[in-house]
Amino acid sequence: MKQNGHVQLIGNSTVITALKAELERVARSDAKVLITGESGVGKEVVARAINAASARANEAFVAVNCAGIPETLLESELFGHVKGSFTGAYRDKPGKLEMADNGTIFLDEIGEMTLRMQGLFLRFLETGEIQKVGAERVSMATNVRVVAATNRNLRDLIAQGQFREDLFYRLNVIHLVVPPLRQRREDIPALVDFFLRRFAGPDLPTNGNGNGHAVGNGNGALGGNGHAHRYTARAISPAALSALCEYSWPGNVRELENVVERLVVTGRREVIDVDDLGPEIRTPSSIAGRPRKERRKTVADELFKKLVDDRESFWTSVYPMYMNREITRGNVRDLVHKGLEEARGNYRIVLRLFNMESRDYKRFLNFLRKHDCQLPFKEYRQ
Ligand SMILES: Nc1ncnc2c1ncn2[C@@H]1O[C@H](COP(=O)(O)OP(=O)(O)OP(=O)(O)O)[C@@H](O)[C@H]1O
Ligand SMILES: [Mg+2]
């Protein structure tokens, strides 16, 4: 089962570049990796990239989606079963863990595992033992590299008693965070180009993206099949590209991929233009709704939670959002306010709270000063 072919992690934003570097480092070891991020951000792409960069690249990469399949099926998926162990088990079947021996297993949506399955899986992690469903004896798979992913907040699940803390600590040896697309908009043009090439076919000229010229290679019109005016879209106008860059992409890269595919398939001309885009993309979304003050507070609360509960670093989460104008100066000030409250006016503690290294102290304060977000600490001393 070698499907490691071409793994391409497209993107050159600061966060993705950092992620790629980290991924290369991580790939050199066999340490367990937990990948978190919203739905559709590319967690599986990252998992495959780790495998492809590792010494296990030519071994199996076995993906298992833990969501949406009943527990008993998942158990047999992971551990295998023996003939006759349940209706429909006509022959012995190896489990995915066994198939991943010497290679990598990718457990997607691990947050959806039932507590019982978590227990079984934890036992496997501790002993390497595999108990097939219906089998008397155990077999072993002791050289499986485990990469898990989730879009859930596992700490919240632990607090709710839905995820085992001991399993969490076992899986969370290395934690990679894949940020949502709206926090790395610089990646959008490259992704659009990548998907255009994929869906429109290989004969796309290299300057096909963004030059605003129709690419006349003569096979755009699907003549003779009744759709006289349908084209395969092969390029995108600068205005349409900029609309794509401004959209918020709640479904992340997967949504972008689907949009580009639809544009290519339903294309009315060779160059996609603004009015080919759906209304939700064409019209910039109004973040309106709640009163201004309340909205501001909610944003700061969310940022604070990201840093303090989810342990993200200020530099990889808040900083790029601010630089990309995702969040305002007011949001950052509110965040610093919350931090200082928690730290009783001690900026060094704020630094630690926001998951920065102590050597970043100066850089952090310089950043705050430069962007007028440095609040007087004295007011927070008691
Ligand atoms: N950086 C990227 N470069 C190229 N393709 C990407 C990238 N990120 C995501 N994709 C594509 O977007 C789609 C979604 O990616 P993927 O399945 O890895 O997301 P996910 O985080 O696992 O999502 P989910 O939480 O829904 O399982 C895939 O088709 C993948 O190929
Ligand atoms: Mg996935």
Short mmCIF file of C-alpha atoms and ligand atoms in Angstrom, two decimals:
data_model
loop_
_atom_site.label_atom_id
_atom_site.label_comp_id
_atom_site.label_asym_id
_atom_site.label_seq_id
_atom_site.Cartn_x
_atom_site.Cartn_y
_atom_site.Cartn_z
CA MET A 1 0.00 0.00 0.00
CA LYS A 2 2.35 2.69 -1.19
CA GLN A 3 0.50 5.85 -1.86
CA ASN A 4 3.07 8.39 -0.90
CA GLY A 5 3.45 9.54 -4.50
CA HIS A 6 3.25 13.27 -4.79
CA VAL A 7 2.62 15.12 -1.59
CA GLN A 8 2.53 18.79 -2.21
CA LEU A 9 2.12 21.23 0.59
CA ILE A 10 1.51 24.41 -1.33
CA GLY A 11 2.12 27.76 0.33
CA ASN A 12 4.91 30.18 1.11
CA SER A 13 3.37 32.26 3.86
CA THR A 14 5.46 32.70 6.97
CA VAL A 15 3.40 30.18 8.90
CA ILE A 16 3.47 27.53 6.18
CA THR A 17 7.19 28.01 5.62
CA ALA A 18 7.74 27.55 9.35
CA LEU A 19 5.46 24.53 9.33
CA LYS A 20 7.41 22.95 6.46
CA ALA A 21 10.69 23.44 8.31
CA GLU A 22 9.25 21.95 11.48
CA LEU A 23 7.81 19.08 9.53
CA GLU A 24 11.21 18.23 8.06
CA ARG A 25 12.68 18.15 11.55
CA VAL A 26 9.84 16.05 12.88
CA ALA A 27 10.18 13.61 9.99
CA ARG A 28 13.67 12.63 11.14
CA SER A 29 12.34 11.05 14.31
CA ASP A 30 9.66 8.50 15.03
CA ALA A 31 7.98 10.69 17.61
CA LYS A 32 4.22 10.76 17.68
CA VAL A 33 2.67 13.81 16.12
CA LEU A 34 -0.65 15.48 16.80
CA ILE A 35 -1.88 17.77 14.04
CA THR A 36 -4.64 20.20 14.85
CA GLY A 37 -6.49 22.74 12.79
CA GLU A 38 -9.92 23.55 11.44
CA SER A 39 -11.66 21.32 8.97
CA GLY A 40 -10.12 21.41 5.49
CA VAL A 41 -6.87 23.20 6.42
CA GLY A 42 -4.68 20.37 5.15
CA LYS A 43 -4.00 18.20 8.18
CA GLU A 44 -3.85 15.06 6.08
CA VAL A 45 -1.54 16.77 3.59
CA VAL A 46 0.80 17.57 6.48
CA ALA A 47 0.63 13.99 7.75
CA ARG A 48 1.52 12.68 4.29
CA ALA A 49 4.32 15.20 3.98
CA ILE A 50 5.81 14.00 7.27
CA ASN A 51 5.72 10.45 6.02
CA ALA A 52 7.18 11.39 2.64
CA ALA A 53 10.07 13.23 4.29
CA SER A 54 10.78 10.41 6.71
CA ALA A 55 12.89 7.28 6.47
CA ARG A 56 9.57 5.44 6.18
CA ALA A 57 8.70 7.13 2.88
CA ASN A 58 8.71 3.86 0.98
CA GLU A 59 6.74 2.01 3.58
CA ALA A 60 2.99 2.05 4.02
CA PHE A 61 1.10 5.20 4.88
CA VAL A 62 -2.22 3.98 6.19
CA ALA A 63 -5.00 6.47 6.84
CA VAL A 64 -7.94 5.70 9.08
CA ASN A 65 -10.81 8.07 9.60
CA CYS A 66 -12.12 7.61 13.12
CA ALA A 67 -15.24 9.68 12.50
CA GLY A 68 -18.51 8.48 11.15
CA ILE A 69 -17.97 4.75 11.47
CA PRO A 70 -19.45 2.63 14.23
CA GLU A 71 -17.15 1.57 17.02
CA THR A 72 -17.18 -2.11 16.18
CA LEU A 73 -16.25 -1.41 12.58
CA LEU A 74 -13.46 0.91 13.63
CA GLU A 75 -12.13 -1.73 15.96
CA SER A 76 -11.99 -4.25 13.14
CA GLU A 77 -10.50 -1.61 10.83
CA LEU A 78 -7.68 -0.91 13.24
CA PHE A 79 -7.06 -4.31 14.75
CA GLY A 80 -8.43 -6.64 12.09
CA HIS A 81 -10.71 -9.61 12.69
CA VAL A 82 -10.75 -13.34 12.32
CA LYS A 83 -13.08 -15.34 10.12
CA GLY A 84 -16.51 -15.83 11.64
CA SER A 85 -16.05 -13.24 14.37
CA PHE A 86 -19.17 -11.42 13.20
CA THR A 87 -21.75 -11.69 10.44
CA GLY A 88 -20.00 -10.91 7.20
CA ALA A 89 -16.51 -11.74 8.46
CA TYR A 90 -15.91 -14.40 5.82
CA ARG A 91 -12.18 -14.47 6.15
CA ASP A 92 -9.39 -13.26 8.39
CA LYS A 93 -8.60 -9.68 7.80
CA PRO A 94 -5.50 -7.80 8.93
CA GLY A 95 -6.03 -4.49 10.66
CA LYS A 96 -4.63 -1.17 9.58
CA LEU A 97 -2.21 -1.10 12.50
CA GLU A 98 -0.67 -4.33 11.33
CA MET A 99 -0.52 -3.03 7.77
CA ALA A 100 1.24 0.10 9.00
CA ASP A 101 4.02 -1.82 10.74
CA ASN A 102 7.34 -0.26 9.68
CA GLY A 103 5.35 2.60 8.17
CA THR A 104 2.99 5.28 9.38
CA ILE A 105 -0.59 5.18 10.56
CA PHE A 106 -2.61 8.35 10.22
CA LEU A 107 -5.56 8.55 12.57
CA ASP A 108 -7.82 11.28 11.32
CA GLU A 109 -10.47 12.82 13.57
CA ILE A 110 -9.06 11.09 16.62
CA GLY A 111 -11.31 13.26 18.81
CA GLU A 112 -14.27 11.20 17.59
CA MET A 113 -13.00 7.89 18.99
CA THR A 114 -15.21 6.41 21.68
CA LEU A 115 -13.73 6.05 25.15
CA ARG A 116 -13.60 2.28 24.75
CA MET A 117 -11.68 2.57 21.48
CA GLN A 118 -9.36 5.08 23.09
CA GLY A 119 -8.64 2.49 25.75
CA LEU A 120 -7.92 -0.21 23.18
CA PHE A 121 -5.70 2.10 21.21
CA LEU A 122 -3.82 3.24 24.29
CA ARG A 123 -3.10 -0.37 25.14
CA PHE A 124 -1.71 -0.86 21.67
CA LEU A 125 0.53 2.20 22.09
CA GLU A 126 1.84 0.86 25.36
CA THR A 127 2.44 -2.73 24.32
CA GLY A 128 2.37 -2.98 20.53
CA GLU A 129 -0.15 -5.77 20.98
CA ILE A 130 -2.91 -6.27 18.50
CA GLN A 131 -5.96 -8.21 19.48
CA LYS A 132 -7.95 -9.01 16.36
CA VAL A 133 -11.70 -9.02 16.82
CA GLY A 134 -12.66 -12.59 17.67
CA ALA A 135 -9.07 -13.78 18.04
CA GLU A 136 -7.78 -15.73 20.98
CA ARG A 137 -4.19 -14.71 20.73
CA VAL A 138 -2.52 -11.39 20.21
CA SER A 139 -0.14 -10.44 17.44
CA MET A 140 2.37 -7.61 17.50
CA ALA A 141 3.08 -4.47 15.54
CA THR A 142 5.84 -2.66 17.31
CA ASN A 143 7.19 -0.33 14.68
CA VAL A 144 4.26 1.85 13.74
CA ARG A 145 4.69 5.57 13.57
CA VAL A 146 1.56 7.28 14.82
CA VAL A 147 0.33 10.58 13.44
CA ALA A 148 -3.07 11.75 14.63
CA ALA A 149 -5.23 14.70 13.67
CA THR A 150 -8.29 16.46 14.96
CA ASN A 151 -10.27 19.62 14.43
CA ARG A 152 -11.61 19.39 17.97
CA ASN A 153 -10.06 20.91 21.02
CA LEU A 154 -8.87 17.82 22.87
CA ARG A 155 -8.39 19.72 26.12
CA ASP A 156 -12.07 20.65 26.03
CA LEU A 157 -12.98 17.04 25.33
CA ILE A 158 -10.83 15.96 28.26
CA ALA A 159 -12.59 18.47 30.49
CA GLN A 160 -15.92 17.04 29.34
CA GLY A 161 -14.76 13.51 30.05
CA GLN A 162 -14.87 12.52 26.40
CA PHE A 163 -11.20 12.10 25.78
CA ARG A 164 -8.65 10.28 27.88
CA GLU A 165 -5.98 12.52 29.27
CA ASP A 166 -3.38 9.75 29.29
CA LEU A 167 -3.97 9.11 25.60
CA PHE A 168 -3.75 12.82 24.89
CA TYR A 169 -0.33 13.07 26.50
CA ARG A 170 0.89 10.05 24.60
CA LEU A 171 -0.20 11.49 21.27
CA ASN A 172 0.78 15.06 21.92
CA VAL A 173 4.55 14.55 21.79
CA ILE A 174 4.88 16.94 18.89
CA HIS A 175 2.04 19.30 18.18
CA LEU A 176 1.70 20.86 14.75
CA VAL A 177 -0.93 23.53 14.22
CA VAL A 178 -2.19 24.15 10.70
CA PRO A 179 -3.64 27.65 10.66
CA PRO A 180 -6.89 28.44 8.84
CA LEU A 181 -6.57 29.81 5.33
CA ARG A 182 -7.89 33.24 6.32
CA GLN A 183 -4.79 33.65 8.47
CA ARG A 184 -2.44 33.03 5.57
CA ARG A 185 -4.06 34.71 2.61
CA GLU A 186 -0.69 35.02 0.88
CA ASP A 187 -1.02 31.33 0.07
CA ILE A 188 -4.24 31.77 -1.89
CA PRO A 189 -2.75 32.72 -5.30
CA ALA A 190 -0.40 29.74 -5.29
CA LEU A 191 -3.21 27.40 -4.24
CA VAL A 192 -5.53 28.75 -6.94
CA ASP A 193 -2.81 28.22 -9.49
CA PHE A 194 -2.16 24.71 -8.22
CA PHE A 195 -5.84 23.73 -8.36
CA LEU A 196 -6.36 25.38 -11.74
CA ARG A 197 -3.58 23.26 -13.14
CA ARG A 198 -4.95 20.17 -11.53
CA PHE A 199 -8.51 20.62 -12.80
CA ALA A 200 -7.90 22.36 -16.10
CA GLY A 201 -5.27 19.88 -17.18
CA PRO A 202 -1.55 19.87 -17.70
CA ASP A 203 -1.35 22.11 -20.76
CA LEU A 204 -1.79 25.28 -18.76
CA PRO A 205 0.97 27.72 -19.66
CA THR A 206 3.17 28.75 -16.76
CA ASN A 207 2.00 32.34 -16.84
CA GLY A 208 -1.61 31.32 -16.96
CA ASN A 209 -2.48 32.76 -13.63
CA GLY A 210 -3.37 36.36 -13.13
CA ASN A 211 -2.28 37.90 -16.40
CA GLY A 212 -5.82 38.58 -17.43
CA HIS A 213 -5.38 37.16 -20.93
CA ALA A 214 -7.38 34.37 -22.35
CA VAL A 215 -5.20 31.38 -23.04
CA GLY A 216 -6.09 30.36 -26.56
CA ASN A 217 -4.90 26.83 -26.99
CA GLY A 218 -7.90 25.98 -29.12
CA ASN A 219 -9.45 23.21 -27.07
CA GLY A 220 -11.35 25.28 -24.58
CA ALA A 221 -14.76 24.97 -26.22
CA LEU A 222 -16.46 21.67 -25.77
CA GLY A 223 -17.79 21.65 -29.31
CA GLY A 224 -20.31 19.18 -30.62
CA ASN A 225 -21.88 18.12 -27.36
CA GLY A 226 -24.61 20.66 -27.12
CA HIS A 227 -22.77 23.00 -24.76
CA ALA A 228 -21.53 25.36 -27.41
CA HIS A 229 -20.55 28.07 -24.97
CA ARG A 230 -18.86 26.05 -22.29
CA TYR A 231 -15.18 26.43 -21.81
CA THR A 232 -12.61 24.96 -19.61
CA ALA A 233 -11.49 27.87 -17.50
CA ARG A 234 -7.73 28.02 -17.61
CA ALA A 235 -6.82 31.26 -15.97
CA ILE A 236 -8.21 33.81 -13.60
CA SER A 237 -8.45 37.56 -13.88
CA PRO A 238 -6.60 39.69 -11.33
CA ALA A 239 -9.90 41.06 -10.01
CA ALA A 240 -11.34 37.59 -9.47
CA LEU A 241 -8.14 36.46 -7.81
CA SER A 242 -8.24 39.37 -5.44
CA ALA A 243 -11.87 38.55 -4.54
CA LEU A 244 -10.72 35.00 -3.72
CA CYS A 245 -7.96 36.44 -1.57
CA GLU A 246 -10.42 38.53 0.41
CA TYR A 247 -12.99 35.85 1.08
CA SER A 248 -12.91 34.31 4.56
CA TRP A 249 -12.85 30.60 3.51
CA PRO A 250 -14.65 29.02 6.47
CA GLY A 251 -14.10 25.63 4.80
CA ASN A 252 -10.43 26.44 4.27
CA VAL A 253 -8.35 24.85 1.49
CA ARG A 254 -10.94 22.19 0.80
CA GLU A 255 -13.53 24.88 0.07
CA LEU A 256 -11.08 26.72 -2.19
CA GLU A 257 -10.32 23.50 -4.02
CA ASN A 258 -14.05 22.87 -4.56
CA VAL A 259 -14.65 26.42 -5.76
CA VAL A 260 -11.83 26.21 -8.30
CA GLU A 261 -13.06 22.86 -9.53
CA ARG A 262 -16.57 24.22 -9.99
CA LEU A 263 -15.24 27.26 -11.83
CA VAL A 264 -13.26 25.06 -14.19
CA VAL A 265 -16.14 22.69 -14.83
CA THR A 266 -18.87 25.28 -15.27
CA GLY A 267 -16.62 27.83 -16.93
CA ARG A 268 -18.32 30.13 -19.38
CA ARG A 269 -15.03 31.43 -20.73
CA GLU A 270 -11.39 30.64 -20.48
CA VAL A 271 -10.53 33.33 -18.00
CA ILE A 272 -12.49 33.27 -14.78
CA ASP A 273 -13.78 36.71 -13.87
CA VAL A 274 -15.44 38.24 -10.84
CA ASP A 275 -18.98 37.61 -12.00
CA ASP A 276 -18.24 33.89 -12.36
CA LEU A 277 -17.71 33.74 -8.60
CA GLY A 278 -20.56 32.96 -6.23
CA PRO A 279 -22.25 35.86 -4.44
CA GLU A 280 -20.73 34.97 -1.06
CA ILE A 281 -17.25 35.34 -2.52
CA ARG A 282 -17.99 38.33 -4.73
CA THR A 283 -19.45 40.45 -1.96
CA PRO A 284 -17.07 40.97 0.91
CA SER A 285 -18.59 39.48 4.01
CA SER A 286 -19.79 41.93 6.59
CA ILE A 287 -18.57 40.88 9.97
CA ALA A 288 -21.48 42.94 11.25
CA GLY A 289 -24.16 41.57 13.45
CA ARG A 290 -23.16 42.15 17.01
CA PRO A 291 -22.55 45.52 18.56
CA ARG A 292 -19.03 46.74 18.11
CA LYS A 293 -17.91 46.65 21.70
CA GLU A 294 -19.13 43.12 22.31
CA ARG A 295 -17.56 41.86 19.10
CA ARG A 296 -14.24 43.29 20.16
CA LYS A 297 -14.41 41.54 23.47
CA THR A 298 -15.31 38.20 21.89
CA VAL A 299 -12.35 38.37 19.53
CA ALA A 300 -9.95 39.03 22.40
CA ASP A 301 -11.50 36.20 24.39
CA GLU A 302 -10.99 33.85 21.48
CA LEU A 303 -7.40 34.93 21.01
CA PHE A 304 -6.73 34.54 24.71
CA LYS A 305 -8.20 31.06 24.63
CA LYS A 306 -6.06 30.11 21.63
CA LEU A 307 -2.93 31.12 23.50
CA VAL A 308 -3.69 30.03 27.00
CA ASP A 309 -5.86 26.95 26.49
CA ASP A 310 -4.68 25.70 23.12
CA ARG A 311 -1.08 26.64 23.86
CA GLU A 312 -0.49 28.34 20.56
CA SER A 313 2.35 30.80 20.37
CA PHE A 314 1.65 34.50 20.02
CA TRP A 315 4.08 34.61 17.08
CA THR A 316 2.37 31.93 15.04
CA SER A 317 -1.25 32.74 15.84
CA VAL A 318 -1.94 36.33 16.93
CA TYR A 319 0.97 38.06 15.23
CA PRO A 320 0.21 36.90 11.66
CA MET A 321 -3.50 37.61 12.15
CA TYR A 322 -2.68 41.15 13.14
CA MET A 323 -0.17 41.66 10.34
CA ASN A 324 -2.73 40.35 7.84
CA ARG A 325 -5.30 42.73 9.30
CA GLU A 326 -7.48 39.85 10.36
CA ILE A 327 -7.71 41.40 13.78
CA THR A 328 -7.42 45.00 14.85
CA ARG A 329 -5.11 46.91 17.14
CA GLY A 330 -8.04 47.09 19.55
CA ASN A 331 -8.20 43.28 19.62
CA VAL A 332 -4.51 43.05 20.43
CA ARG A 333 -4.83 45.68 23.13
CA ASP A 334 -7.74 43.81 24.68
CA LEU A 335 -5.70 40.64 24.54
CA VAL A 336 -2.74 42.29 26.27
CA HIS A 337 -5.19 43.66 28.84
CA LYS A 338 -6.42 40.15 29.58
CA GLY A 339 -2.86 38.86 29.74
CA LEU A 340 -1.79 41.58 32.17
CA GLU A 341 -4.81 40.92 34.36
CA GLU A 342 -3.91 37.27 34.53
CA ALA A 343 -0.23 38.04 35.10
CA ARG A 344 -0.91 40.83 37.58
CA GLY A 345 1.02 43.33 35.55
CA ASN A 346 4.09 41.21 34.88
CA TYR A 347 5.01 41.26 31.19
CA ARG A 348 7.42 38.35 31.63
CA ILE A 349 4.54 36.22 32.80
CA VAL A 350 2.43 37.45 29.90
CA LEU A 351 5.26 36.27 27.65
CA ARG A 352 5.09 32.79 29.12
CA LEU A 353 1.31 32.80 29.13
CA PHE A 354 1.34 33.54 25.42
CA ASN A 355 3.82 30.75 24.78
CA MET A 356 6.87 32.74 23.83
CA GLU A 357 10.46 32.08 24.79
CA SER A 358 11.99 34.29 27.43
CA ARG A 359 14.53 35.55 24.90
CA ASP A 360 11.58 37.03 22.98
CA TYR A 361 10.88 39.52 25.74
CA LYS A 362 12.39 42.49 23.92
CA ARG A 363 10.89 41.57 20.60
CA PHE A 364 7.45 41.27 22.18
CA LEU A 365 7.66 44.61 23.96
CA ASN A 366 9.03 46.28 20.83
CA PHE A 367 6.14 44.90 18.86
CA LEU A 368 3.62 46.19 21.41
CA ARG A 369 5.28 49.60 21.54
CA LYS A 370 5.51 49.93 17.80
CA HIS A 371 1.85 49.10 17.35
CA ASP A 372 0.69 51.13 20.31
CA CYS A 373 -0.49 48.08 22.22
CA GLN A 374 1.71 48.41 25.27
CA LEU A 375 -0.47 49.01 28.30
CA PRO A 376 0.96 50.44 31.53
CA PHE A 377 1.62 47.47 33.78
CA LYS A 378 1.30 49.45 37.01
CA GLU A 379 -2.48 49.49 36.77
CA TYR A 380 -2.45 45.72 37.05
CA ARG A 381 -0.21 45.42 40.07
CA GLN A 382 -2.07 44.78 43.25
N1 LIG B 1 -1.21 23.26 1.50
C1 LIG B 1 -1.92 22.53 0.63
N2 LIG B 1 -1.45 22.30 -0.61
C2 LIG B 1 -2.16 21.59 -1.49
N3 LIG B 1 -3.35 21.05 -1.24
C3 LIG B 1 -3.88 21.24 -0.04
C4 LIG B 1 -3.18 21.97 0.96
N4 LIG B 1 -3.94 21.99 2.07
C5 LIG B 1 -5.04 21.30 1.78
N5 LIG B 1 -5.02 20.84 0.52
C6 LIG B 1 -6.10 20.08 -0.13
O1 LIG B 1 -7.31 20.46 0.50
C7 LIG B 1 -8.11 19.33 0.80
C8 LIG B 1 -8.31 19.22 2.28
O2 LIG B 1 -7.08 18.86 2.90
P1 LIG B 1 -7.00 17.77 4.05
O3 LIG B 1 -7.87 16.61 3.75
O4 LIG B 1 -5.57 17.52 4.32
O5 LIG B 1 -7.65 18.63 5.21
P2 LIG B 1 -7.99 18.20 6.69
O6 LIG B 1 -7.42 19.25 7.56
O7 LIG B 1 -7.56 16.79 6.92
O8 LIG B 1 -9.55 18.33 6.69
P3 LIG B 1 -10.63 17.56 7.63
O9 LIG B 1 -10.51 18.16 8.99
O10 LIG B 1 -11.90 17.96 6.97
O11 LIG B 1 -10.31 16.12 7.56
C9 LIG B 1 -7.40 18.13 0.20
O12 LIG B 1 -7.92 17.85 -1.05
C10 LIG B 1 -5.96 18.58 0.09
O13 LIG B 1 -5.33 17.96 -0.97
MG MG B 2 -8.77 15.11 7.21
#
